[in-house]
CSV table of N, CA and C in Angstrom, one decimal:
chain,number,residue,atom,x,y,z
P,26,MET,N,0.8,-1.2,0.0
P,26,MET,CA,0.0,0.0,0.0
P,26,MET,C,0.9,1.2,0.0
P,27,SER,N,0.6,2.1,-0.9
P,27,SER,CA,1.4,3.3,-1.1
P,27,SER,C,0.6,4.5,-1.4
P,28,LEU,N,1.1,5.7,-1.1
P,28,LEU,CA,0.4,7.0,-1.5
P,28,LEU,C,1.4,7.8,-2.2
P,29,LEU,N,0.9,8.5,-3.3
P,29,LEU,CA,1.6,9.5,-4.0
P,29,LEU,C,1.0,10.8,-3.7
P,30,VAL,N,1.7,11.8,-3.1
P,30,VAL,CA,1.2,13.0,-2.7
P,30,VAL,C,1.8,14.2,-3.4
P,31,HIS,N,0.9,15.0,-4.0
P,31,HIS,CA,1.4,16.2,-4.7
P,31,HIS,C,1.1,17.4,-3.8
P,32,TYR,N,2.1,18.2,-3.6
P,32,TYR,CA,2.0,19.5,-2.8
P,32,TYR,C,2.3,20.7,-3.7
P,33,THR,N,1.5,21.7,-3.6
P,33,THR,CA,1.7,22.9,-4.4
P,33,THR,C,1.7,24.1,-3.4
P,34,LEU,N,2.8,24.9,-3.5
P,34,LEU,CA,2.9,26.0,-2.6
P,34,LEU,C,2.2,27.3,-3.1
P,35,LYS,N,1.9,28.2,-2.3
P,35,LYS,CA,1.3,29.4,-2.7
P,35,LYS,C,2.3,30.4,-3.3
P,36,SER,N,3.5,30.3,-2.8
P,36,SER,CA,4.5,31.3,-3.2
P,36,SER,C,5.9,30.6,-3.3
P,37,ARG,N,6.7,31.1,-4.2
P,37,ARG,CA,8.1,30.7,-4.3
P,37,ARG,C,8.9,30.9,-3.0
P,38,ASP,N,8.5,32.0,-2.3
P,38,ASP,CA,9.1,32.3,-1.0
P,38,ASP,C,9.1,31.2,0.0
P,39,SER,N,8.2,30.2,-0.2
P,39,SER,CA,8.1,29.1,0.8
P,39,SER,C,8.9,27.9,0.3
P,40,HIS,N,9.6,28.0,-0.8
P,40,HIS,CA,10.3,26.8,-1.3
P,40,HIS,C,11.3,26.3,-0.3
P,41,ASP,N,12.2,27.1,0.2
P,41,ASP,CA,13.3,26.7,1.1
P,41,ASP,C,12.7,26.2,2.4
P,42,ALA,N,11.6,26.8,2.9
P,42,ALA,CA,11.0,26.3,4.1
P,42,ALA,C,10.4,25.0,3.9
P,43,GLN,N,9.8,24.7,2.7
P,43,GLN,CA,9.2,23.4,2.4
P,43,GLN,C,10.3,22.3,2.4
P,44,THR,N,11.4,22.7,1.7
P,44,THR,CA,12.5,21.7,1.6
P,44,THR,C,13.1,21.4,3.0
P,45,ASP,N,13.2,22.5,3.8
P,45,ASP,CA,13.7,22.2,5.2
P,45,ASP,C,12.7,21.4,6.0
P,46,ALA,N,11.4,21.7,5.8
P,46,ALA,CA,10.4,20.9,6.6
P,46,ALA,C,10.4,19.4,6.1
P,47,MET,N,10.6,19.2,4.8
P,47,MET,CA,10.6,17.8,4.4
P,47,MET,C,11.8,17.1,4.9
P,48,ASN,N,13.0,17.7,5.0
P,48,ASN,CA,14.2,17.1,5.6
P,48,ASN,C,14.0,16.8,7.0
P,49,ALA,N,13.3,17.8,7.7
P,49,ALA,CA,13.1,17.6,9.2
P,49,ALA,C,12.1,16.4,9.4
P,50,LEU,N,11.1,16.4,8.5
P,50,LEU,CA,10.1,15.3,8.6
P,50,LEU,C,10.8,13.9,8.5
P,51,VAL,N,11.7,13.8,7.5
P,51,VAL,CA,12.4,12.5,7.2
P,51,VAL,C,13.2,12.2,8.5
P,52,GLU,N,14.0,13.2,9.0
P,52,GLU,CA,14.8,12.9,10.1
P,52,GLU,C,14.0,12.5,11.3
P,53,GLY,N,12.8,13.2,11.5
P,53,GLY,CA,12.0,12.9,12.6
P,53,GLY,C,11.4,11.5,12.5
P,54,LEU,N,11.0,11.1,11.3
P,54,LEU,CA,10.4,9.8,11.1
P,54,LEU,C,11.5,8.7,11.3
P,55,LYS,N,12.7,9.0,10.9
P,55,LYS,CA,13.8,8.0,11.2
P,55,LYS,C,14.0,7.8,12.7
P,56,ALA,N,13.9,8.9,13.4
P,56,ALA,CA,14.1,8.9,14.9
P,56,ALA,C,12.9,8.1,15.5
P,57,GLU,N,11.7,8.3,15.0
P,57,GLU,CA,10.5,7.6,15.5
P,57,GLU,C,10.5,6.1,15.2
P,58,ASN,N,11.3,5.8,14.1
P,58,ASN,CA,11.5,4.4,13.7
P,58,ASN,C,10.2,3.6,13.5
P,59,ILE,N,9.3,4.1,12.7
P,59,ILE,CA,8.0,3.5,12.4
P,59,ILE,C,8.3,2.3,11.5
P,60,ALA,N,8.0,1.1,12.1
P,60,ALA,CA,8.2,-0.1,11.3
P,60,ALA,C,7.2,-0.1,10.1
P,61,GLY,N,7.7,-0.5,8.9
P,61,GLY,CA,6.9,-0.7,7.8
P,61,GLY,C,6.6,0.6,7.0
P,62,LEU,N,7.4,1.6,7.2
P,62,LEU,CA,7.2,2.9,6.6
P,62,LEU,C,8.5,3.3,5.8
P,63,ASN,N,8.3,3.7,4.5
P,63,ASN,CA,9.3,4.3,3.7
P,63,ASN,C,8.7,5.6,3.2
P,64,TYR,N,9.4,6.7,3.4
P,64,TYR,CA,9.0,8.0,2.9
P,64,TYR,C,10.1,8.7,2.1
P,65,SER,N,9.7,9.1,0.9
P,65,SER,CA,10.7,9.9,0.1
P,65,SER,C,10.0,11.1,-0.4
P,66,CYS,N,10.7,12.2,-0.5
P,66,CYS,CA,10.1,13.4,-1.1
P,66,CYS,C,11.0,14.0,-2.2
P,67,PHE,N,10.4,14.7,-3.1
P,67,PHE,CA,11.0,15.1,-4.3
P,67,PHE,C,10.6,16.5,-4.7
P,68,SER,N,11.6,17.3,-5.2
P,68,SER,CA,11.2,18.6,-5.8
P,68,SER,C,10.9,18.3,-7.3
P,69,THR,N,10.4,19.3,-7.9
P,69,THR,CA,10.1,19.2,-9.4
P,69,THR,C,10.7,20.4,-10.1
P,70,GLU,N,10.5,20.4,-11.4
P,70,GLU,CA,11.0,21.5,-12.2
P,70,GLU,C,10.3,22.8,-11.8
P,71,ASP,N,9.1,22.7,-11.4
P,71,ASP,CA,8.3,23.8,-10.9
P,71,ASP,C,8.6,24.1,-9.4
P,72,PRO,N,9.2,25.2,-9.0
P,72,PRO,CA,9.6,25.4,-7.6
P,72,PRO,C,8.4,25.4,-6.6
P,73,LEU,N,7.2,25.5,-7.2
P,73,LEU,CA,6.0,25.5,-6.3
P,73,LEU,C,5.5,24.1,-6.0
P,74,ARG,N,6.0,23.1,-6.7
P,74,ARG,CA,5.5,21.7,-6.6
P,74,ARG,C,6.5,20.7,-6.1
P,75,PHE,N,6.0,19.9,-5.2
P,75,PHE,CA,6.7,18.8,-4.6
P,75,PHE,C,5.9,17.5,-4.6
P,76,ILE,N,6.6,16.4,-4.5
P,76,ILE,CA,5.9,15.1,-4.5
P,76,ILE,C,6.5,14.3,-3.4
P,77,GLY,N,5.6,13.6,-2.7
P,77,GLY,CA,5.9,12.7,-1.6
P,77,GLY,C,5.5,11.3,-2.0
P,78,LEU,N,6.3,10.3,-1.7
P,78,LEU,CA,6.0,8.9,-1.9
P,78,LEU,C,6.0,8.2,-0.5
P,79,LEU,N,4.9,7.7,-0.1
P,79,LEU,CA,4.8,7.0,1.2
P,79,LEU,C,4.5,5.6,0.9
P,80,GLU,N,5.3,4.7,1.4
P,80,GLU,CA,5.1,3.2,1.3
P,80,GLU,C,4.9,2.6,2.7
P,81,PHE,N,3.8,1.9,2.8
P,81,PHE,CA,3.4,1.2,4.1
P,81,PHE,C,3.3,-0.3,3.8
P,82,THR,N,3.7,-1.1,4.8
P,82,THR,CA,3.5,-2.5,4.7
P,82,THR,C,2.1,-2.9,5.1
P,83,ASP,N,1.4,-2.0,5.9
P,83,ASP,CA,0.1,-2.4,6.3
P,83,ASP,C,-0.6,-1.1,6.8
P,84,ASN,N,-1.9,-1.2,7.2
P,84,ASN,CA,-2.7,-0.1,7.7
P,84,ASN,C,-2.1,0.4,9.0
P,85,GLU,N,-1.6,-0.5,9.8
P,85,GLU,CA,-1.0,-0.1,11.1
P,85,GLU,C,0.2,0.9,10.9
P,86,ALA,N,1.0,0.6,10.0
P,86,ALA,CA,2.2,1.5,9.7
P,86,ALA,C,1.7,2.8,9.2
P,87,LYS,N,0.6,2.8,8.3
P,87,LYS,CA,0.0,4.0,7.8
P,87,LYS,C,-0.5,4.9,9.0
P,88,GLN,N,-1.2,4.2,9.9
P,88,GLN,CA,-1.8,5.0,11.0
P,88,GLN,C,-0.7,5.5,11.9
P,89,GLU,N,0.3,4.7,12.1
P,89,GLU,CA,1.4,5.2,13.0
P,89,GLU,C,2.0,6.5,12.4
P,90,PHE,N,2.2,6.5,11.0
P,90,PHE,CA,2.7,7.7,10.4
P,90,PHE,C,1.7,8.9,10.6
P,91,LEU,N,0.5,8.6,10.3
P,91,LEU,CA,-0.5,9.7,10.4
P,91,LEU,C,-0.6,10.3,11.9
P,92,ASP,N,-0.3,9.4,12.9
P,92,ASP,CA,-0.4,9.8,14.3
P,92,ASP,C,1.0,10.3,14.8
P,93,SER,N,2.0,10.3,14.0
P,93,SER,CA,3.4,10.6,14.4
P,93,SER,C,3.5,12.0,14.8
P,94,ALA,N,4.4,12.3,15.8
P,94,ALA,CA,4.7,13.7,16.2
P,94,ALA,C,5.4,14.4,15.0
P,95,SER,N,6.2,13.7,14.2
P,95,SER,CA,6.9,14.3,13.1
P,95,SER,C,6.0,14.8,12.1
P,96,PHE,N,5.0,14.0,11.7
P,96,PHE,CA,4.0,14.5,10.7
P,96,PHE,C,3.1,15.6,11.3
P,97,ALA,N,2.8,15.6,12.5
P,97,ALA,CA,2.0,16.7,13.1
P,97,ALA,C,2.8,18.0,13.1
P,98,ILE,N,4.1,18.0,13.4
P,98,ILE,CA,4.9,19.2,13.3
P,98,ILE,C,5.0,19.6,11.9
P,99,TYR,N,5.2,18.7,11.0
P,99,TYR,CA,5.3,19.1,9.5
P,99,TYR,C,4.1,19.8,9.1
P,100,LYS,N,2.9,19.2,9.4
P,100,LYS,CA,1.6,19.8,8.9
P,100,LYS,C,1.5,21.2,9.5
P,101,GLU,N,1.8,21.4,10.8
P,101,GLU,CA,1.7,22.7,11.4
P,101,GLU,C,2.6,23.7,10.8
P,102,ILE,N,3.8,23.4,10.4
P,102,ILE,CA,4.7,24.3,9.8
P,102,ILE,C,4.4,24.7,8.4
P,103,VAL,N,4.1,23.7,7.6
P,103,VAL,CA,4.0,24.0,6.1
P,103,VAL,C,2.5,24.1,5.7
P,104,GLY,N,1.6,23.6,6.4
P,104,GLY,CA,0.2,23.6,6.0
P,104,GLY,C,-0.3,25.0,5.5
P,105,PRO,N,0.1,26.0,6.2
P,105,PRO,CA,-0.4,27.4,5.8
P,105,PRO,C,0.3,27.8,4.5
P,106,THR,N,1.4,27.2,4.0
P,106,THR,CA,2.1,27.6,2.8
P,106,THR,C,1.5,26.9,1.6
P,107,PHE,N,0.6,25.9,1.7
P,107,PHE,CA,0.1,25.2,0.6
P,107,PHE,C,-1.0,26.1,-0.1
P,108,ALA,N,-1.0,26.0,-1.5
P,108,ALA,CA,-2.0,26.7,-2.3
P,108,ALA,C,-3.3,26.0,-2.1
P,109,ASN,N,-3.3,24.7,-1.9
P,109,ASN,CA,-4.5,23.9,-1.7
P,109,ASN,C,-4.1,22.7,-0.9
P,110,PRO,N,-5.1,21.9,-0.4
P,110,PRO,CA,-4.7,20.7,0.3
P,110,PRO,C,-3.9,19.7,-0.6
P,111,PRO,N,-2.9,19.0,0.0
P,111,PRO,CA,-2.2,18.1,-0.9
P,111,PRO,C,-3.1,17.1,-1.5
P,112,GLN,N,-2.8,16.7,-2.8
P,112,GLN,CA,-3.6,15.8,-3.5
P,112,GLN,C,-2.9,14.4,-3.4
P,113,THR,N,-3.7,13.5,-2.9
P,113,THR,CA,-3.2,12.1,-2.6
P,113,THR,C,-3.9,11.1,-3.5
P,114,THR,N,-3.0,10.2,-4.0
P,114,THR,CA,-3.5,9.1,-4.9
P,114,THR,C,-3.0,7.8,-4.3
P,115,ASP,N,-3.9,6.8,-4.1
P,115,ASP,CA,-3.5,5.5,-3.7
P,115,ASP,C,-2.8,4.8,-4.9
P,116,ILE,N,-1.6,4.2,-4.6
P,116,ILE,CA,-0.9,3.5,-5.7
P,116,ILE,C,-0.5,2.1,-5.2
P,117,THR,N,-0.3,1.2,-6.1
P,117,THR,CA,0.1,-0.1,-5.8
P,117,THR,C,1.3,-0.5,-6.5
P,118,SER,N,2.3,-1.0,-5.8
P,118,SER,CA,3.6,-1.4,-6.4
P,118,SER,C,3.4,-2.6,-7.3
P,119,ILE,N,4.1,-2.5,-8.4
P,119,ILE,CA,4.1,-3.7,-9.3
P,119,ILE,C,5.5,-4.3,-9.2
P,120,ALA,N,6.5,-3.5,-9.3
P,120,ALA,CA,7.9,-4.0,-9.2
P,120,ALA,C,8.8,-2.9,-8.6
P,121,SER,N,9.9,-3.3,-8.0
P,121,SER,CA,10.8,-2.3,-7.4
P,121,SER,C,12.1,-2.9,-7.2
P,122,THR,N,13.2,-2.1,-7.3
P,122,THR,CA,14.5,-2.5,-6.9
P,122,THR,C,14.7,-2.7,-5.4
P,123,ARG,N,13.7,-2.2,-4.6
P,123,ARG,CA,13.8,-2.3,-3.2
P,123,ARG,C,13.5,-3.7,-2.7
P,124,ASP,N,12.8,-4.5,-3.5
P,124,ASP,CA,12.4,-5.9,-3.2
P,124,ASP,C,13.6,-6.8,-3.4
């Protein structure tokens, strides 16, 4: 079970803050050591757009992520900088070099 998340910022002025927040989120999630979670984030050609890829082994891992202190802090910091709510798509892995 995986999620593809598209984030769009209101302003270019928020680009560095978003990048810093994503790095802090990843470091926080590593420290929380949520079993069954892989999270990767990406910038795009458009400085207002970012993509997150969340991979969960099960619903428990997904819920632990959603309830994590790191995710709560991330949302509080960058939520106001989004042009609209992040767009989330459920995706299913077919093949990966991680396996």
